[in-house]
Coordinates of N, CA and C in Angstrom, one line a residue:
M1 N 161.6 124.2 -113.9 CA 161.3 123.0 -113.1 C 162.2 123.0 -111.9
L2 N 161.7 122.3 -110.8 CA 162.5 122.1 -109.6 C 163.3 120.9 -109.7
Y3 N 164.5 120.9 -109.1 CA 165.4 119.8 -109.0 C 165.9 119.7 -107.6
V4 N 166.1 118.4 -107.2 CA 166.7 118.1 -105.9 C 168.1 117.8 -106.1
I5 N 169.0 118.3 -105.3 CA 170.4 118.0 -105.3 C 170.8 117.5 -103.9
I6 N 171.3 116.3 -103.9 CA 171.7 115.7 -102.6 C 173.2 115.4 -102.7
G7 N 173.9 116.1 -101.9 CA 175.4 115.8 -101.8 C 175.6 114.9 -100.6
T8 N 176.4 113.8 -100.8 CA 176.7 112.9 -99.7 C 178.2 113.1 -99.3
D9 N 178.4 113.4 -98.0 CA 179.7 113.7 -97.5 C 180.6 112.5 -97.5
V10 N 181.9 112.8 -97.6 CA 182.9 111.8 -97.2 C 183.0 111.7 -95.7
E11 N 183.6 110.7 -95.2 CA 183.8 110.5 -93.8 C 184.6 111.7 -93.2
N12 N 184.3 112.1 -92.0 CA 185.1 113.2 -91.4 C 185.2 114.5 -92.2
S13 N 184.1 114.9 -92.7 CA 184.1 116.1 -93.7 C 184.1 117.4 -93.0
L14 N 183.9 117.5 -91.7 CA 183.6 118.7 -91.0 C 184.7 119.8 -91.3
T15 N 186.0 119.5 -91.2 CA 187.0 120.6 -91.4 C 186.9 121.1 -92.9
K16 N 186.8 120.2 -93.8 CA 186.6 120.6 -95.2 C 185.4 121.4 -95.4
R17 N 184.3 121.1 -94.8 CA 183.0 121.8 -94.8 C 183.2 123.2 -94.3
Q18 N 183.8 123.4 -93.2 CA 184.0 124.7 -92.6 C 184.9 125.6 -93.5
Q19 N 185.9 125.0 -94.2 CA 186.7 125.8 -95.0 C 186.0 126.2 -96.3
A20 N 185.2 125.4 -96.9 CA 184.5 125.7 -98.1 C 183.1 126.4 -97.9
R21 N 182.7 126.5 -96.7 CA 181.3 127.0 -96.4 C 181.0 128.4 -97.0
P22 N 181.9 129.3 -96.8 CA 181.6 130.7 -97.3 C 181.3 130.7 -98.8
D23 N 182.1 130.0 -99.6 CA 181.9 129.9 -101.1 C 180.6 129.1 -101.4
H24 N 180.3 128.1 -100.7 CA 179.1 127.3 -100.9 C 177.9 128.1 -100.6
L25 N 177.9 128.9 -99.5 CA 176.8 129.7 -99.1 C 176.6 130.9 -100.1
A26 N 177.7 131.4 -100.6 CA 177.6 132.5 -101.6 C 176.8 132.0 -102.8
R27 N 177.0 130.8 -103.3 CA 176.3 130.3 -104.4 C 174.8 130.1 -104.1
L28 N 174.5 129.6 -102.9 CA 173.2 129.4 -102.5 C 172.5 130.8 -102.4
Q29 N 173.2 131.8 -101.9 CA 172.6 133.1 -101.8 C 172.3 133.7 -103.1
A30 N 173.1 133.4 -104.1 CA 172.8 133.9 -105.5 C 171.6 133.3 -106.0
L31 N 171.4 132.0 -105.8 CA 170.1 131.3 -106.2 C 168.9 131.9 -105.5
R32 N 169.1 132.2 -104.2 CA 168.0 132.8 -103.4 C 167.7 134.2 -103.9
D33 N 168.7 135.0 -104.2 CA 168.5 136.3 -104.7 C 167.8 136.3 -106.0
A34 N 168.0 135.3 -106.8 CA 167.3 135.1 -108.1 C 165.9 134.5 -108.0
G35 N 165.5 134.2 -106.7 CA 164.2 133.7 -106.5 C 164.1 132.2 -106.9
R36 N 165.2 131.5 -107.0 CA 165.2 130.1 -107.5 C 165.4 129.0 -106.4
L37 N 165.8 129.5 -105.2 CA 166.1 128.5 -104.1 C 164.8 128.3 -103.3
I38 N 164.4 127.0 -103.2 CA 163.3 126.7 -102.4 C 163.7 126.3 -100.9
I39 N 164.7 125.5 -100.8 CA 165.2 125.0 -99.5 C 166.6 124.5 -99.6
A40 N 167.4 124.7 -98.6 CA 168.7 124.1 -98.6 C 169.2 123.9 -97.1
G41 N 170.0 122.9 -96.9 CA 170.5 122.7 -95.6 C 171.2 121.3 -95.5
P42 N 172.0 121.2 -94.4 CA 172.7 119.9 -94.2 C 172.0 118.9 -93.4
F43 N 172.5 117.7 -93.5 CA 172.0 116.5 -92.7 C 172.9 116.3 -91.5
P44 N 172.5 116.7 -90.3 CA 173.4 116.4 -89.1 C 173.6 114.9 -89.0
A45 N 174.8 114.6 -88.5 CA 175.2 113.2 -88.4 C 174.6 112.6 -87.1
V46 N 174.1 113.4 -86.2 CA 173.4 113.0 -85.0 C 172.1 113.7 -84.9
D47 N 171.2 113.2 -84.1 CA 169.8 113.8 -84.0 C 169.9 115.1 -83.1
N48 N 170.4 116.1 -83.7 CA 170.6 117.4 -83.0 C 170.8 118.5 -84.0
D49 N 170.2 119.7 -83.8 CA 170.4 120.8 -84.7 C 171.8 121.2 -84.8
D50 N 172.6 121.1 -83.7 CA 174.0 121.4 -83.6 C 174.8 120.1 -83.3
P51 N 175.2 119.4 -84.4 CA 175.9 118.1 -84.2 C 177.3 118.2 -83.7
S52 N 177.8 119.5 -83.5 CA 179.2 119.7 -83.0 C 180.2 118.9 -83.8
V53 N 181.1 118.2 -83.2 CA 182.1 117.5 -83.9 C 181.6 116.3 -84.7
A54 N 180.4 115.8 -84.4 CA 179.8 114.7 -85.2 C 179.7 115.2 -86.7
G55 N 179.5 116.4 -86.9 CA 179.4 117.0 -88.3 C 178.2 116.6 -89.0
F56 N 178.3 116.5 -90.3 CA 177.2 116.3 -91.2 C 177.4 115.1 -92.1
T57 N 176.4 114.6 -92.7 CA 176.5 113.5 -93.6 C 176.2 113.8 -95.0
G58 N 175.7 115.1 -95.3 CA 175.4 115.5 -96.6 C 174.6 116.8 -96.6
S59 N 174.0 117.1 -97.7 CA 173.2 118.3 -97.9 C 172.1 118.1 -98.9
L60 N 171.0 118.9 -98.7 CA 169.9 118.9 -99.6 C 169.7 120.3 -100.1
I61 N 169.5 120.4 -101.4 CA 169.1 121.6 -102.1 C 168.0 121.4 -103.0
V62 N 166.9 122.2 -102.9 CA 165.9 122.1 -103.9 C 165.8 123.5 -104.5
A63 N 166.0 123.6 -105.8 CA 166.0 124.8 -106.5 C 165.5 124.7 -107.9
E64 N 165.2 125.8 -108.5 CA 164.7 125.9 -109.9 C 165.8 126.1 -110.9
F65 N 165.8 125.2 -111.9 CA 166.8 125.3 -113.0 C 166.0 125.2 -114.3
P66 N 166.6 125.6 -115.5 CA 165.9 125.5 -116.7 C 165.7 124.0 -117.2
D67 N 166.6 123.2 -116.8 CA 166.5 121.8 -117.2 C 167.5 120.9 -116.3
L68 N 167.5 119.6 -116.5 CA 168.3 118.7 -115.7 C 169.8 119.0 -115.9
E69 N 170.2 119.2 -117.1 CA 171.6 119.4 -117.4 C 172.1 120.7 -116.7
A70 N 171.3 121.8 -116.7 CA 171.7 123.0 -116.0 C 171.8 122.7 -114.5
A71 N 170.9 121.9 -113.9 CA 171.0 121.6 -112.5 C 172.2 120.8 -112.2
K72 N 172.6 119.8 -113.1 CA 173.8 119.0 -112.9 C 175.0 119.9 -113.0
T73 N 175.0 120.7 -114.0 CA 176.2 121.6 -114.2 C 176.4 122.5 -112.9
W74 N 175.3 123.1 -112.4 CA 175.4 123.9 -111.2 C 175.9 123.0 -110.0
A75 N 175.4 121.9 -109.8 CA 175.7 121.0 -108.7 C 177.2 120.6 -108.8
N76 N 177.6 120.3 -110.0 CA 179.0 119.8 -110.2 C 180.1 120.9 -109.9
A77 N 179.6 122.1 -109.9 CA 180.5 123.2 -109.6 C 180.5 123.7 -108.2
D78 N 179.8 123.0 -107.3 CA 179.6 123.3 -105.9 C 181.0 123.3 -105.2
P79 N 181.3 124.3 -104.5 CA 182.6 124.3 -103.7 C 182.8 123.1 -102.8
Y80 N 181.7 122.6 -102.3 CA 181.8 121.4 -101.4 C 182.3 120.2 -102.2
L81 N 181.9 120.1 -103.4 CA 182.4 119.0 -104.3 C 183.8 119.2 -104.6
Q82 N 184.1 120.4 -105.0 CA 185.5 120.8 -105.4 C 186.5 120.6 -104.2
A83 N 186.0 120.9 -103.0 CA 186.9 120.8 -101.8 C 187.0 119.4 -101.2
G84 N 186.2 118.4 -101.8 CA 186.3 117.1 -101.3 C 185.4 116.8 -100.1
V85 N 184.4 117.7 -99.9 CA 183.4 117.5 -98.8 C 182.4 116.4 -99.3
Y86 N 182.0 116.5 -100.5 CA 181.0 115.5 -101.0 C 181.8 114.4 -101.7
A87 N 181.3 113.1 -101.4 CA 181.8 112.0 -102.1 C 181.2 111.9 -103.5
H88 N 179.9 112.2 -103.5 CA 179.1 112.3 -104.8 C 177.9 113.1 -104.6
V89 N 177.3 113.5 -105.7 CA 176.2 114.4 -105.8 C 175.1 113.8 -106.7
D90 N 173.9 113.7 -106.2 CA 172.8 113.2 -107.1 C 171.9 114.3 -107.4
V91 N 171.4 114.4 -108.6 CA 170.5 115.5 -109.1 C 169.3 114.8 -109.7
K92 N 168.1 115.2 -109.3 CA 166.9 114.6 -109.8 C 165.8 115.6 -110.0
P93 N 165.0 115.5 -111.0 CA 163.8 116.4 -111.1 C 162.9 116.2 -109.9
F94 N 162.3 117.2 -109.5 CA 161.4 117.2 -108.3 C 160.1 117.9 -108.6
K95 N 159.0 117.2 -108.2 CA 157.7 117.8 -108.3 C 157.2 118.1 -107.0
Q96 N 157.0 119.4 -106.7 CA 156.5 119.8 -105.4 C 155.0 119.7 -105.3
V97 N 154.5 118.9 -104.4 CA 153.1 118.7 -104.2 C 152.6 119.6 -103.1
F98 N 153.3 119.7 -102.0 CA 152.9 120.5 -100.9 C 154.1 121.4 -100.5

């Protein structure tokens, strides 16, 4: 089943994001390589693809996991959460219609 993972950033998270980004992307790449990643990306803090110093307010990941507990376990091990980029992470089942 698909699950949506929404990480909400702390204020002024850009420096922490930049430091933890390689490890965060490596985990996403592993999901992609396994054919389980549907979409992933950040929420720019301003209406621009390159928010520059404004940074980001969070991230969205939609991926396949065996169950909700597995999705939560994966999300809670995210380097962004461990590095203090995310204030909190929400994980919910997701039904793709389109």
